Amino acid sequence: MSAAATGRVAAIIPAAGSGVRLGADKPKAFLELDGISLLTRSALAMSVVVDVIVVAAPSDALDLASELLTVVDAEIHVVAGGAERQNSISNALQVLPEDISIVLVHDAARPLVPVEVTNRVVEKLRAGAKAVIPVLPIADTIKSVDAQETVVQTIDRNQLRRVQTPQGFDRSALVQAYANAKVLATDDAGLMEAMQIPVHTVAGDELAMKITTAHDLKIATALLGATND
Ligand code: C5P
């Protein structure tokens, strides 16, 4: 049986972003949704499925991050994040315990991810996939434009997907992808694609939405109310 079929699972949570696009007075991961920080919520969501959680936090807020994670039932490590998300994850990879065979990467900015999504990702990895991402279809029509914002063409949306997290990986493949990374990818699966490793998809969920703007925070608050009903 492969290591991925049996080994322990870790989640890396990049939480070192500034939240500039939210216009907040503190890092985005420390903002609260109904009294609980995005970081705490994301870590609690991961802790249902994983054994170990490594959080990359703003370098001047490591203690605060640790404090917010005391309620989370998992082995927790906190490291300083870097200038870009990719640097933050690279730092987190350095402290992964030896016996971890599967690594999930989950944005602190997606605090409402349902456990079913995480389970779907892990199940496919346990079955032998090296890279798995949750995706959703696209409802809007998508067009490409030129420098003058004039439409060039309509893209076939049936072939496109919106990509969420947690993204899951075979540990050694992810470590190699980060070692080989030559450009900044917008997600971790992009680094696997660069190595020609097949990236498999499972169904995502609207609740796994990413909080980027103040508008997103309002939507997440409404969704939280709906799920609490
Ligand atoms: O900024 P954005 O929403 O794309 O960030 C996605 C996730 O990556 C967030 O959870 C954010 O905290 C994290 N991040 C990070 N280090 C950075 C930038 C973003 O850990 N330098």
CSV table of C-alpha atoms and ligand atoms in Angstrom, one decimal:
chain,number,residue,atom,x,y,z
A,1,MET,CA,0.0,0.0,0.0
A,2,SER,CA,1.3,3.5,-0.9
A,3,ALA,CA,2.3,6.0,1.8
A,4,ALA,CA,-0.6,8.3,0.7
A,5,ALA,CA,-3.1,5.5,1.3
A,6,THR,CA,-2.2,5.2,5.0
A,7,GLY,CA,0.1,8.1,6.1
A,8,ARG,CA,-0.9,11.2,8.2
A,9,VAL,CA,-2.5,14.2,6.7
A,10,ALA,CA,-1.4,17.8,7.2
A,11,ALA,CA,-3.0,21.1,6.2
A,12,ILE,CA,-1.0,24.2,5.4
A,13,ILE,CA,-3.0,27.4,6.0
A,14,PRO,CA,-1.5,30.5,4.3
A,15,ALA,CA,-2.7,33.3,6.5
A,16,ALA,CA,-0.1,36.0,6.0
A,17,GLY,CA,-1.9,38.2,3.6
A,18,SER,CA,-2.5,41.8,4.4
A,19,GLY,CA,-6.1,42.1,3.4
A,20,VAL,CA,-5.5,45.4,1.5
A,21,ARG,CA,-8.4,44.7,-0.9
A,22,LEU,CA,-10.7,44.4,2.2
A,23,GLY,CA,-9.6,47.8,3.5
A,24,ALA,CA,-9.3,46.3,7.0
A,25,ASP,CA,-7.1,47.6,9.8
A,26,LYS,CA,-5.7,44.2,10.5
A,27,PRO,CA,-4.5,41.1,8.5
A,28,LYS,CA,-7.5,39.5,6.7
A,29,ALA,CA,-7.1,36.1,8.6
A,30,PHE,CA,-7.7,37.9,11.9
A,31,LEU,CA,-11.0,39.5,10.8
A,32,GLU,CA,-14.0,37.9,12.5
A,33,LEU,CA,-17.1,36.3,11.1
A,34,ASP,CA,-19.8,36.3,13.8
A,35,GLY,CA,-17.1,36.6,16.6
A,36,ILE,CA,-14.7,33.9,15.3
A,37,SER,CA,-11.6,34.8,13.2
A,38,LEU,CA,-11.3,33.6,9.6
A,39,LEU,CA,-8.1,31.8,10.7
A,40,THR,CA,-9.8,30.0,13.6
A,41,ARG,CA,-12.7,29.0,11.4
A,42,SER,CA,-10.5,27.7,8.6
A,43,ALA,CA,-8.3,25.7,11.0
A,44,LEU,CA,-11.4,24.2,12.8
A,45,ALA,CA,-12.7,23.1,9.3
A,46,MET,CA,-9.4,21.4,8.5
A,47,SER,CA,-9.0,19.8,12.0
A,48,VAL,CA,-12.0,17.6,11.3
A,49,VAL,CA,-10.0,15.8,8.7
A,50,VAL,CA,-6.3,16.4,9.2
A,51,ASP,CA,-3.8,15.5,12.0
A,52,VAL,CA,-1.4,18.4,11.7
A,53,ILE,CA,-2.0,22.1,10.8
A,54,VAL,CA,0.8,24.5,9.8
A,55,VAL,CA,-0.2,28.1,9.7
A,56,ALA,CA,1.9,30.8,7.9
A,57,ALA,CA,1.0,34.0,9.7
A,58,PRO,CA,2.2,37.6,9.4
A,59,SER,CA,5.7,37.7,10.9
A,60,ASP,CA,4.7,40.3,13.5
A,61,ALA,CA,1.7,38.4,14.6
A,62,LEU,CA,2.9,34.9,15.3
A,63,ASP,CA,1.7,34.9,19.0
A,64,LEU,CA,-1.7,36.2,18.1
A,65,ALA,CA,-2.1,33.5,15.5
A,66,SER,CA,-1.0,30.8,18.0
A,67,GLU,CA,-3.6,32.2,20.5
A,68,LEU,CA,-6.4,32.0,17.9
A,69,LEU,CA,-5.5,28.4,17.3
A,70,THR,CA,-5.6,27.1,20.9
A,71,VAL,CA,-9.3,26.0,20.4
A,72,VAL,CA,-8.3,23.8,17.4
A,73,ASP,CA,-7.9,20.1,18.1
A,74,ALA,CA,-4.8,19.2,16.0
A,75,GLU,CA,-1.0,19.3,16.2
A,76,ILE,CA,-0.4,23.0,15.4
A,77,HIS,CA,2.7,24.7,14.0
A,78,VAL,CA,3.0,28.5,13.3
A,79,VAL,CA,5.6,29.9,10.9
A,80,ALA,CA,6.3,33.3,9.5
A,81,GLY,CA,4.8,33.9,6.1
A,82,GLY,CA,6.6,35.5,3.2
A,83,ALA,CA,6.1,38.3,0.7
A,84,GLU,CA,3.8,36.3,-1.6
A,85,ARG,CA,1.4,33.4,-0.8
A,86,GLN,CA,3.8,31.0,-2.5
A,87,ASN,CA,6.6,32.1,-0.2
A,88,SER,CA,4.3,31.6,2.8
A,89,ILE,CA,3.6,28.0,1.8
A,90,SER,CA,7.2,27.4,1.0
A,91,ASN,CA,8.1,28.4,4.6
A,92,ALA,CA,5.3,26.1,6.0
A,93,LEU,CA,6.6,23.1,4.0
A,94,GLN,CA,9.9,23.4,5.9
A,95,VAL,CA,8.4,22.4,9.2
A,96,LEU,CA,6.1,19.5,8.1
A,97,PRO,CA,6.6,16.5,10.3
A,98,GLU,CA,8.4,13.5,8.6
A,99,ASP,CA,5.4,11.1,8.7
A,100,ILE,CA,3.1,13.3,6.7
A,101,SER,CA,2.2,11.8,3.3
A,102,ILE,CA,-0.7,14.0,2.2
A,103,VAL,CA,-0.6,17.8,2.3
A,104,LEU,CA,-3.7,20.0,1.9
A,105,VAL,CA,-3.3,23.7,1.2
A,106,HIS,CA,-6.2,25.7,2.4
A,107,ASP,CA,-6.6,29.5,2.3
A,108,ALA,CA,-7.5,31.1,5.6
A,109,ALA,CA,-9.7,33.3,3.5
A,110,ARG,CA,-12.1,30.3,2.9
A,111,PRO,CA,-13.4,29.9,6.4
A,112,LEU,CA,-16.8,28.2,5.6
A,113,VAL,CA,-15.5,25.2,3.5
A,114,PRO,CA,-17.7,22.2,4.3
A,115,VAL,CA,-16.0,19.1,5.6
A,116,GLU,CA,-17.5,17.1,2.6
A,117,VAL,CA,-15.2,19.1,0.2
A,118,THR,CA,-12.1,18.3,2.2
A,119,ASN,CA,-13.1,14.6,2.5
A,120,ARG,CA,-13.6,14.4,-1.3
A,121,VAL,CA,-10.1,15.8,-1.8
A,122,VAL,CA,-8.5,13.4,0.7
A,123,GLU,CA,-10.3,10.3,-0.6
A,124,LYS,CA,-9.1,10.9,-4.2
A,125,LEU,CA,-5.5,11.3,-2.9
A,126,ARG,CA,-5.8,8.1,-0.8
A,127,ALA,CA,-6.9,6.3,-4.0
A,128,GLY,CA,-3.6,7.3,-5.6
A,129,ALA,CA,-4.0,10.8,-7.2
A,130,LYS,CA,-1.0,13.1,-6.7
A,131,ALA,CA,-2.9,16.4,-7.0
A,132,VAL,CA,-6.6,17.1,-6.4
A,133,ILE,CA,-8.5,20.4,-6.5
A,134,PRO,CA,-12.2,21.3,-5.7
A,135,VAL,CA,-13.9,23.1,-8.6
A,136,LEU,CA,-17.3,24.6,-9.6
A,137,PRO,CA,-18.8,25.3,-13.0
A,138,ILE,CA,-19.1,28.8,-14.3
A,139,ALA,CA,-22.6,30.4,-14.6
A,140,ASP,CA,-21.6,33.7,-16.5
A,141,THR,CA,-20.7,33.9,-20.1
A,142,ILE,CA,-16.9,34.5,-20.3
A,143,LYS,CA,-15.2,36.6,-23.0
A,144,SER,CA,-11.6,37.6,-23.7
A,145,VAL,CA,-10.9,41.3,-24.5
A,146,ASP,CA,-8.0,43.2,-26.1
A,147,ALA,CA,-6.1,46.2,-24.7
A,148,GLN,CA,-9.0,48.5,-25.7
A,149,GLU,CA,-11.4,46.2,-23.7
A,150,THR,CA,-13.1,45.2,-27.0
A,151,VAL,CA,-14.2,41.6,-27.1
A,152,VAL,CA,-11.9,39.2,-28.9
A,153,GLN,CA,-13.9,36.1,-28.5
A,154,THR,CA,-16.4,34.1,-26.3
A,155,ILE,CA,-14.7,31.3,-24.4
A,156,ASP,CA,-16.5,28.0,-24.1
A,157,ARG,CA,-17.4,28.1,-20.4
A,158,ASN,CA,-18.2,24.3,-20.4
A,159,GLN,CA,-14.5,23.7,-20.4
A,160,LEU,CA,-13.7,26.2,-17.6
A,161,ARG,CA,-13.9,25.7,-13.8
A,162,ARG,CA,-13.6,28.0,-10.8
A,163,VAL,CA,-11.0,26.6,-8.5
A,164,GLN,CA,-11.2,26.6,-4.7
A,165,THR,CA,-9.2,25.1,-1.8
A,166,PRO,CA,-8.3,22.9,0.0
A,167,GLN,CA,-6.1,21.6,-2.8
A,168,GLY,CA,-4.5,18.3,-1.9
A,169,PHE,CA,-1.2,16.8,-2.9
A,170,ASP,CA,1.1,13.9,-2.5
A,171,ARG,CA,3.7,15.4,-0.1
A,172,SER,CA,6.8,14.5,-2.1
A,173,ALA,CA,5.3,15.8,-5.4
A,174,LEU,CA,4.4,19.1,-3.7
A,175,VAL,CA,7.8,19.5,-2.2
A,176,GLN,CA,9.4,18.9,-5.6
A,177,ALA,CA,7.0,21.3,-7.3
A,178,TYR,CA,7.9,24.0,-4.8
A,179,ALA,CA,11.7,23.3,-5.3
A,180,ASN,CA,11.2,23.5,-9.1
A,181,ALA,CA,9.0,26.6,-9.0
A,182,LYS,CA,10.3,29.2,-11.4
A,183,VAL,CA,7.3,31.6,-11.5
A,184,LEU,CA,4.6,32.7,-9.1
A,185,ALA,CA,1.6,30.5,-9.7
A,186,THR,CA,-1.9,31.7,-8.6
A,187,ASP,CA,-2.5,28.3,-7.0
A,188,ASP,CA,-0.5,25.3,-5.9
A,189,ALA,CA,-1.9,23.0,-8.5
A,190,GLY,CA,-0.4,25.4,-11.1
A,191,LEU,CA,3.1,24.2,-9.9
A,192,MET,CA,2.1,20.6,-10.4
A,193,GLU,CA,0.8,21.4,-13.9
A,194,ALA,CA,4.3,22.9,-14.6
A,195,MET,CA,5.7,19.4,-13.8
A,196,GLN,CA,3.2,17.6,-16.0
A,197,ILE,CA,1.6,15.9,-13.0
A,198,PRO,CA,-2.1,15.3,-13.7
A,199,VAL,CA,-4.4,17.5,-11.5
A,200,HIS,CA,-7.7,15.8,-10.7
A,201,THR,CA,-10.9,17.6,-9.8
A,202,VAL,CA,-13.7,17.0,-7.3
A,203,ALA,CA,-16.9,19.0,-6.6
A,204,GLY,CA,-16.3,22.2,-4.7
A,205,ASP,CA,-19.0,24.1,-2.8
A,206,GLU,CA,-20.3,27.7,-2.9
A,207,LEU,CA,-19.7,27.8,0.9
A,208,ALA,CA,-15.9,27.5,0.2
A,209,MET,CA,-16.0,31.0,-1.3
A,210,LYS,CA,-12.9,33.1,-0.9
A,211,ILE,CA,-13.2,36.3,1.1
A,212,THR,CA,-11.3,39.0,-0.8
A,213,THR,CA,-13.5,42.2,-0.6
A,214,ALA,CA,-15.8,43.8,2.0
A,215,HIS,CA,-18.7,42.6,-0.2
A,216,ASP,CA,-17.4,39.0,0.1
A,217,LEU,CA,-17.4,39.4,3.9
A,218,LYS,CA,-21.1,40.4,3.8
A,219,ILE,CA,-22.0,37.4,1.6
A,220,ALA,CA,-20.1,35.1,4.0
A,221,THR,CA,-21.9,36.5,7.0
A,222,ALA,CA,-25.3,35.9,5.2
A,223,LEU,CA,-24.2,32.3,4.3
A,224,LEU,CA,-23.2,31.7,7.9
A,225,GLY,CA,-26.6,32.8,9.0
A,226,ALA,CA,-28.2,30.5,6.5
A,227,THR,CA,-26.2,27.5,7.6
A,228,ASN,CA,-26.9,28.2,11.3
A,229,ASP,CA,-30.7,28.2,10.7
B,1,C5P,O1,-4.6,37.6,-1.0
B,1,C5P,P1,-5.3,36.4,-1.3
B,1,C5P,O2,-6.8,36.4,-0.8
B,1,C5P,O3,-5.2,35.9,-2.7
B,1,C5P,O4,-4.6,35.3,-0.4
B,1,C5P,C1,-5.0,33.9,-0.3
B,1,C5P,C2,-4.5,33.4,1.0
B,1,C5P,O5,-3.0,33.4,1.0
B,1,C5P,C3,-5.0,34.2,2.2
B,1,C5P,O6,-5.4,33.2,3.2
B,1,C5P,C4,-3.8,35.0,2.6
B,1,C5P,O7,-3.7,35.2,4.0
B,1,C5P,C5,-2.6,34.1,2.2
B,1,C5P,N1,-1.4,34.8,1.9
B,1,C5P,C6,-0.2,34.5,2.6
B,1,C5P,N2,1.0,35.2,2.4
B,1,C5P,C7,1.0,36.2,1.5
B,1,C5P,C8,-0.2,36.6,0.8
B,1,C5P,C9,-1.4,35.9,1.0
B,1,C5P,O8,-0.2,33.5,3.4
B,1,C5P,N3,2.1,36.9,1.3
